[in-house]
Amino acid sequence: MVLQVQGDSLVEEVLMLKDVEAGLDGVIAVHSTVLGPGAGGCRLWHYADSEAAFADAVRLAEGMSYKNALAGLPLGGAKAVLRRPAGDFDRGKLFRAFGRAVARLEGRYVTAEDVGTGVADMEAVAEATRHVAGLAQREGRPGGDPSPHTAFGVFMAMAHAARRRLGRELSECTVAIQGVGHVGEALAQLLHGAGARLIVADVDSQRVARVAVATGAEVASSTQVLAARADILAPCALGGVLNAESVAAIRAQLVCGAANNQLATPADGDRLARRGILYAPDYVVNAGGIINVAGEYLGWAPHEVSQRVEATGKRLAAVLDHAEAHGLAPHAAANALARAAIAAGRVRTPVAA
Ligand code: NAI
C-alpha cells in the first residue's frame, strides 16, 4: 500500500510493510526527495504498536532530510522502521522481504543499516534491490561499517568547536564520552592520538575497561559522565540525554557527540545556550556515516568521501556563524539552514503537482 500523507512539507510518501510469513511489520517513510533519492537507514527495534513505529519513522525521516541537506549531499531524507519479531526469526527471509518493499519504491528510497541492523542484513536486502548501501566493502570502493567515518567527522567538528568556544586545541582538552560503542571507541582513539585527556563511560563494563586501558582514560559511571569535570561532553550512546535535569548539571562548556536526537526537546537546546554551553548540533557533526553511504551508492572514490567527512568542521562553522549572526541557538540555526537548502532545491527542481 502506498499512502500519500502530505504532498509537500510533512512527508512525501509512506509505504506500510506487512508480510506475516517473513515476519515483516513496519513502515518506510520518505520525507523528501527534493534534493535526491530519500536516503536513511533501516531500524529494527521493539515498538509497542504500528502507530509508534510510524511516528518514529516519520520523525527520523525528517531528520535525515536535514542531515543530508546540510552535508551537501544530493540526497533527500527517508527512514525505514521495522518492528522486531518476538522470539526467533529468520533474518535472511525478513530482510529479503524488506528488500522487495524497497524495490517497489524504484529508487525513491535508498536504505542502509541503522540501530539493530548490520552489513549481513543489507546483503540480504541487496538480493532484492540495488537501492541499498552499507554492504561489505569492496576493494577501492566506499562501503562497510560507517562508524569510523562518523567518528572522524565528530572529531573534526570537535576540533573546530574547541578552538571556537575554548580557544584551545584538543590536545589541551579533557573530553567525556558517554558510550564507547562503534563510534565512541573510534572517537576515543582519535582523541587519544591527538593528545586529549579522556573520561569514558558505558553500560558495558568490559567494553569501557578495554577502551580505558587502550587510551589511558578515566572511567565514570554512565550517568555521572554527563556532569564530569571535562571541557567537552561527547554523547555517543542514546538520544534524549540532554534534558532539563542533565543540562543543569553539565560542567563542560561544549557538547559535541555522535548520538542522534540528543536534545530531549528543542527547549533543551535553548537551555544549553542560556547556560553558555556551545551545542554542536548532532546531525551536523554525525553525518560522516551517511556521507560514506552516499559515496557507496553514488559511486564516489574513497578520497572524495574522506574529503567530505573532513569538511564536517567547516560545515559546523557555517552553522555556528549563522547562529551568531541571527541570534539563534545552534540547533535552531541548523534547522533553518537545512529547511532553506531543501526549499532552494524545490525552486531549482519544481516537483510536479
Ligand atoms: P553502538 O550500539 O555500537 O554503541 C553504543 C554504546 O553505548 C554501546 O557500547 C552501549 O553499551 C552504550 N550505551 C548504551 N546505553 C548507555 C548509557 N546509558 N550510558 C552509557 N553507555 C551506554 O552504537 P554506535 O553505532 O556507536 O552509535 C552511537 C550513537 O551514534 C547512536 O545514537 C547512533 O544512532 C549514533 N550514530 C551512529 C552512526 C554510525 O555510523 N554508527 C551514524 C550517526 C549517528
Coordinates of C-alpha atoms and ligand atoms in Angstrom, one line a residue:
M1 CA 0.0 0.0 0.0
V2 CA 1.4 3.4 -0.9
L3 CA -0.2 6.2 1.2
Q4 CA 0.3 9.8 0.4
V5 CA 0.2 11.5 3.8
Q6 CA 1.1 15.0 2.7
G7 CA 2.3 16.1 -0.7
D8 CA 4.9 18.6 0.5
S9 CA 6.3 19.7 3.8
L10 CA 5.4 16.9 6.2
V11 CA 6.2 13.7 4.4
E12 CA 6.1 12.8 0.7
E13 CA 5.3 9.1 0.8
V14 CA 4.7 6.3 3.3
L15 CA 4.8 2.6 2.5
M16 CA 3.3 0.3 5.1
L17 CA 5.0 -3.1 5.2
K18 CA 3.3 -6.3 6.2
D19 CA 4.5 -9.8 5.3
V20 CA 3.3 -12.2 8.0
E21 CA 5.2 -15.2 6.7
A22 CA 8.5 -13.3 6.6
G23 CA 7.8 -11.5 10.0
L24 CA 7.9 -8.1 8.2
D25 CA 5.9 -5.4 10.0
G26 CA 7.0 -1.8 9.6
V27 CA 7.0 1.3 7.6
I28 CA 9.1 3.2 5.1
A29 CA 8.7 7.0 5.4
V30 CA 10.1 9.1 2.5
H31 CA 10.2 12.7 3.9
S32 CA 11.7 14.5 0.9
T33 CA 13.2 13.6 -2.5
V34 CA 13.7 17.3 -3.4
L35 CA 17.5 17.0 -3.3
G36 CA 17.7 13.4 -4.5
P37 CA 16.6 9.9 -3.5
G38 CA 15.4 9.7 0.1
A39 CA 18.3 8.1 2.0
G40 CA 18.3 6.8 5.5
G41 CA 18.9 3.6 7.4
C42 CA 16.6 0.7 8.4
R43 CA 16.0 0.4 12.1
L44 CA 14.9 -2.9 13.7
W45 CA 13.6 -2.2 17.1
H46 CA 10.9 -3.1 19.7
Y47 CA 7.8 -0.9 19.1
A48 CA 4.6 -1.3 21.2
D49 CA 2.4 -0.9 18.1
S50 CA 2.3 0.2 14.5
E51 CA 1.5 3.8 15.4
A52 CA 4.7 4.0 17.5
A53 CA 6.7 2.6 14.6
F54 CA 5.0 5.0 12.1
A55 CA 5.6 8.1 14.3
D56 CA 9.3 7.2 14.8
A57 CA 9.8 6.6 11.0
V58 CA 8.3 10.0 10.1
R59 CA 10.4 11.8 12.8
L60 CA 13.6 10.0 11.8
A61 CA 12.9 10.6 8.0
E62 CA 12.6 14.3 8.5
G63 CA 15.9 14.3 10.5
M64 CA 17.6 12.5 7.6
S65 CA 16.4 15.2 5.1
Y66 CA 18.0 17.8 7.3
K67 CA 21.2 15.8 7.9
N68 CA 21.7 15.1 4.2
A69 CA 20.8 18.6 3.1
L70 CA 23.3 20.2 5.5
A71 CA 26.0 17.7 4.5
G72 CA 25.6 19.0 0.9
L73 CA 24.6 15.5 -0.3
P74 CA 22.5 15.0 -3.5
L75 CA 20.0 13.0 -1.3
G76 CA 16.7 13.6 0.3
G77 CA 15.6 12.0 3.6
A78 CA 13.8 8.8 4.4
K79 CA 13.9 6.0 7.0
A80 CA 12.6 2.5 7.4
V81 CA 11.4 1.2 10.8
L82 CA 10.7 -2.5 11.3
R83 CA 9.1 -4.0 14.4
R84 CA 11.4 -6.7 15.8
P85 CA 9.5 -10.0 15.7
A86 CA 9.0 -11.7 19.0
G87 CA 11.3 -14.8 19.6
D88 CA 13.5 -16.4 17.0
F89 CA 13.1 -15.3 13.4
D90 CA 14.8 -15.9 10.0
R91 CA 16.8 -12.6 9.4
G92 CA 17.6 -13.5 5.8
K93 CA 13.9 -14.0 5.0
L94 CA 12.9 -10.8 6.8
F95 CA 15.4 -8.6 5.0
R96 CA 14.8 -10.1 1.6
A97 CA 11.1 -9.3 2.1
F98 CA 12.1 -5.8 3.2
G99 CA 14.3 -5.5 0.1
R100 CA 11.3 -6.3 -2.1
A101 CA 9.5 -3.4 -0.5
V102 CA 12.4 -1.1 -1.1
A103 CA 12.4 -2.2 -4.7
R104 CA 8.8 -1.2 -5.1
L105 CA 9.8 2.4 -4.4
E106 CA 12.0 2.3 -7.5
G107 CA 14.9 4.4 -6.1
R108 CA 12.8 7.0 -4.2
Y109 CA 14.2 5.3 -1.1
V110 CA 17.8 4.1 -0.5
T111 CA 18.3 2.0 2.6
A112 CA 21.4 1.1 4.8
E113 CA 22.0 -0.2 8.3
D114 CA 20.9 1.6 11.4
V115 CA 20.2 0.6 15.0
G116 CA 19.5 -3.2 15.1
T117 CA 20.7 -4.0 11.6
G118 CA 24.1 -4.7 10.1
V119 CA 26.1 -5.5 6.9
A120 CA 24.7 -9.1 6.6
D121 CA 21.1 -7.8 6.7
M122 CA 21.9 -5.3 3.9
E123 CA 23.5 -8.1 1.9
A124 CA 20.1 -9.9 2.1
V125 CA 18.3 -6.7 1.1
A126 CA 20.6 -6.4 -1.9
E127 CA 19.3 -9.8 -3.2
A128 CA 16.0 -7.9 -4.0
T129 CA 17.1 -4.3 -4.8
R130 CA 20.1 -2.2 -5.8
H131 CA 18.8 0.7 -3.8
V132 CA 20.9 -0.3 -0.7
A133 CA 24.3 0.7 0.7
G134 CA 26.3 -0.4 3.8
L135 CA 27.2 -3.6 2.0
A136 CA 30.5 -5.4 2.7
Q137 CA 33.4 -3.1 1.4
R138 CA 34.8 -3.9 -2.0
E139 CA 38.4 -3.1 -2.9
G140 CA 38.9 0.6 -3.7
R141 CA 35.2 1.5 -3.1
P142 CA 33.5 3.1 -0.1
G143 CA 31.3 0.8 1.9
G144 CA 31.3 -1.3 5.1
D145 CA 30.8 -0.1 8.6
P146 CA 30.1 3.7 8.5
S147 CA 31.1 4.2 12.2
P148 CA 34.8 5.2 11.6
H149 CA 33.7 7.9 9.2
T150 CA 31.1 9.1 11.7
A151 CA 33.8 9.3 14.4
F152 CA 36.2 11.2 12.2
G153 CA 33.5 13.8 11.3
V154 CA 32.7 14.3 15.0
F155 CA 36.5 14.6 15.7
M156 CA 36.9 17.3 13.1
A157 CA 33.8 19.2 14.3
M158 CA 35.0 19.0 17.9
A159 CA 38.4 20.4 17.0
H160 CA 36.7 23.4 15.4
A161 CA 34.3 23.9 18.2
A162 CA 37.1 23.6 20.9
R163 CA 39.1 26.4 19.2
R164 CA 35.9 28.5 18.9
R165 CA 34.5 28.0 22.4
L166 CA 37.5 27.3 24.5
G167 CA 40.3 28.9 22.4
R168 CA 42.2 25.6 22.7
E169 CA 43.4 22.6 20.7
L170 CA 42.1 19.2 21.6
S171 CA 45.5 18.3 23.0
E172 CA 44.7 20.8 25.8
C173 CA 41.2 19.5 26.5
T174 CA 39.5 16.8 28.6
V175 CA 36.7 15.0 26.8
A176 CA 34.0 13.0 28.5
I177 CA 32.5 10.3 26.2
Q178 CA 29.2 8.6 27.1
G179 CA 29.1 5.3 25.2
V180 CA 32.2 3.7 23.7
G181 CA 30.5 1.5 21.1
H182 CA 31.3 1.6 17.4
V183 CA 31.5 5.4 17.1
G184 CA 32.5 6.2 20.7
E185 CA 35.5 3.9 20.7
A186 CA 36.8 5.1 17.4
L187 CA 36.4 8.7 18.6
A188 CA 38.3 7.9 21.8
Q189 CA 41.2 6.5 19.8
L190 CA 41.3 9.6 17.6
L191 CA 41.2 11.9 20.6
H192 CA 43.9 9.9 22.4
G193 CA 46.0 10.1 19.3
A194 CA 45.6 13.9 19.3
G195 CA 46.7 14.1 23.0
A196 CA 43.4 14.8 24.7
R197 CA 42.6 13.6 28.2
L198 CA 39.6 11.3 28.3
I199 CA 36.8 10.2 30.7
V200 CA 34.7 7.3 29.3
A201 CA 31.5 5.6 30.4
D202 CA 29.5 2.7 29.1
V203 CA 26.9 0.3 30.5
D204 CA 29.0 -2.5 29.1
S205 CA 31.8 -2.7 31.8
Q206 CA 34.1 -5.0 29.7
R207 CA 34.0 -2.6 26.8
V208 CA 34.7 0.5 28.8
A209 CA 37.5 -1.2 30.6
R210 CA 39.1 -2.2 27.3
V211 CA 38.8 1.3 25.9
A212 CA 40.2 2.9 29.1
V213 CA 43.3 0.7 29.0
A214 CA 43.9 1.4 25.3
T215 CA 43.5 5.2 25.7
G216 CA 44.6 5.9 29.3
A217 CA 41.1 7.2 30.0
E218 CA 39.5 7.6 33.4
V219 CA 36.2 5.6 33.8
A220 CA 33.0 7.2 35.0
S221 CA 29.5 5.8 35.6
S222 CA 27.0 6.2 32.7
T223 CA 25.0 8.8 34.4
Q224 CA 27.9 10.7 36.2
V225 CA 29.7 11.1 32.9
L226 CA 27.2 13.8 31.8
A227 CA 28.3 16.0 34.7
A228 CA 32.0 15.0 34.5
R229 CA 34.7 17.6 35.1
A230 CA 35.6 17.9 31.4
D231 CA 35.8 20.7 28.9
I232 CA 33.8 18.8 26.3
L233 CA 31.0 16.3 26.6
A234 CA 30.5 13.8 23.7
P235 CA 27.2 11.9 23.9
C236 CA 27.8 8.7 21.8
A237 CA 25.1 6.4 23.2
L238 CA 21.5 7.3 23.4
G239 CA 19.2 10.0 22.2
G240 CA 17.4 12.4 24.5
V241 CA 20.2 12.7 27.0
L242 CA 20.2 16.5 27.0
N243 CA 17.1 17.3 29.2
A244 CA 16.3 19.9 31.8
E245 CA 18.0 17.9 34.6
S246 CA 21.2 16.9 32.7
V247 CA 21.7 20.3 31.1
A248 CA 21.6 21.9 34.6
A249 CA 24.3 19.5 35.8
I250 CA 26.7 19.7 32.8
R251 CA 30.1 21.1 33.6
A252 CA 31.6 21.0 30.1
Q253 CA 31.5 24.2 28.0
L254 CA 30.9 22.3 24.8
V255 CA 28.7 19.4 23.8
C256 CA 29.7 17.6 20.6
G257 CA 29.0 13.9 20.0
A258 CA 27.6 11.3 17.6
A259 CA 24.3 10.3 19.2
N260 CA 21.2 11.0 17.2
N261 CA 18.5 13.3 18.7
Q262 CA 20.5 14.3 21.7
L263 CA 18.1 17.1 22.7
A264 CA 15.1 15.7 24.5
T265 CA 13.1 18.8 23.3
P266 CA 14.1 21.9 21.3
A267 CA 13.8 23.8 24.6
D268 CA 16.8 21.9 25.9
G269 CA 18.8 23.5 23.0
D270 CA 17.8 26.9 24.3
R271 CA 18.7 25.8 27.9
L272 CA 22.2 24.9 26.8
A273 CA 22.6 28.3 25.0
R274 CA 21.4 30.2 28.1
R275 CA 24.0 28.4 30.2
G276 CA 26.7 29.4 27.7
I277 CA 27.3 25.8 26.7
L278 CA 28.0 25.5 23.0
Y279 CA 26.0 22.7 21.4
A280 CA 27.3 21.3 18.2
P281 CA 24.0 20.0 16.5
D282 CA 24.1 16.3 16.4
Y283 CA 23.0 15.8 12.8
V284 CA 25.6 18.4 11.6
V285 CA 28.5 16.6 13.2
N286 CA 27.5 12.9 12.8
A287 CA 26.9 12.9 9.0
G288 CA 30.2 11.0 8.3
G289 CA 28.4 7.7 8.1
I290 CA 25.7 8.8 5.7
I291 CA 28.4 10.5 3.6
N292 CA 30.1 7.1 3.3
V293 CA 26.7 5.5 2.4
A294 CA 26.2 8.2 -0.2
G295 CA 29.7 7.6 -1.7
E296 CA 28.9 3.9 -1.9
Y297 CA 25.5 4.3 -3.5
L298 CA 26.6 7.1 -5.9
G299 CA 30.0 5.5 -6.8
W300 CA 32.4 8.1 -5.4
A301 CA 36.1 7.4 -4.9
P302 CA 37.2 6.8 -1.2
H303 CA 39.2 10.1 -1.2
E304 CA 36.1 12.1 -2.1
V305 CA 34.3 10.5 0.9
S306 CA 37.3 11.4 3.2
Q307 CA 37.4 15.0 2.0
R308 CA 33.7 15.5 2.6
V309 CA 33.9 13.9 6.0
E310 CA 36.9 16.1 6.8
A311 CA 34.9 19.2 5.9
T312 CA 32.5 18.5 8.9
G313 CA 34.3 21.1 10.9
K314 CA 33.8 23.7 8.2
R315 CA 30.1 22.8 7.9
L316 CA 29.7 23.2 11.7
A317 CA 31.5 26.6 11.5
A318 CA 28.9 27.8 8.9
V319 CA 26.0 26.7 11.2
L320 CA 27.6 28.5 14.2
D321 CA 28.3 31.6 12.1
H322 CA 24.6 31.7 11.1
A323 CA 23.5 31.2 14.7
E324 CA 25.7 34.1 15.9
A325 CA 24.6 36.4 13.0
H326 CA 20.9 35.8 13.6
G327 CA 20.8 35.4 17.4
L328 CA 19.7 31.8 17.2
A329 CA 20.7 28.8 19.3
P330 CA 22.8 26.4 17.2
H331 CA 20.1 23.7 16.9
A332 CA 17.6 26.3 15.6
A333 CA 20.2 27.7 13.1
A334 CA 20.9 24.2 11.8
N335 CA 17.2 23.6 11.2
A336 CA 16.8 26.9 9.5
L337 CA 19.7 26.3 7.1
A338 CA 18.5 22.7 6.3
R339 CA 15.0 23.9 5.5
A340 CA 16.4 26.7 3.4
A341 CA 18.6 24.2 1.4
I342 CA 15.6 22.0 0.8
A343 CA 13.5 25.0 -0.2
A344 CA 16.2 26.2 -2.6
G345 CA 16.3 22.7 -4.2
R346 CA 12.5 22.8 -4.6
V347 CA 12.8 26.1 -6.5
R348 CA 15.6 24.6 -8.7
T349 CA 13.6 21.4 -9.4
P350 CA 9.9 22.1 -9.1
V351 CA 8.0 18.9 -8.1
A352 CA 5.1 18.1 -10.4
A353 CA 1.9 18.9 -8.6
Ligands
NAI1 P1 26.7 1.2 19.4 O1 25.5 0.4 19.8 O2 27.9 0.5 18.8 O3 27.3 1.9 20.7 C1 26.5 2.5 21.7 C2 27.2 2.2 23.0 O4 26.6 3.0 24.0 C3 27.3 0.8 23.4 O5 28.6 0.4 23.8 C4 26.3 0.7 24.6 O6 26.7 -0.3 25.6 C5 26.5 2.1 25.2 N1 25.4 2.6 26.0 C6 24.0 2.3 25.9 N2 23.3 3.0 26.8 C7 24.3 3.6 27.5 C8 24.2 4.5 28.7 N3 23.0 4.8 29.3 N4 25.3 5.0 29.1 C9 26.5 4.8 28.6 N5 26.6 4.0 27.5 C10 25.5 3.4 27.0 O7 26.2 2.4 18.5 P2 27.1 3.4 17.6 O8 27.0 2.9 16.2 O9 28.4 3.6 18.2 O10 26.2 4.7 17.6 C11 26.2 5.5 18.8 C12 25.3 6.7 18.6 O11 25.6 7.4 17.4 C13 23.8 6.2 18.4 O12 23.0 7.2 18.9 C14 23.7 6.3 16.9 O13 22.3 6.5 16.5 C15 24.5 7.5 16.5 N6 25.0 7.4 15.1 C16 25.8 6.4 14.7 C17 26.3 6.4 13.4 C18 27.2 5.3 12.9 O14 27.9 5.5 11.9 N7 27.3 4.2 13.6 C19 26.0 7.5 12.5 C20 25.2 8.6 13.0 C21 24.7 8.5 14.3

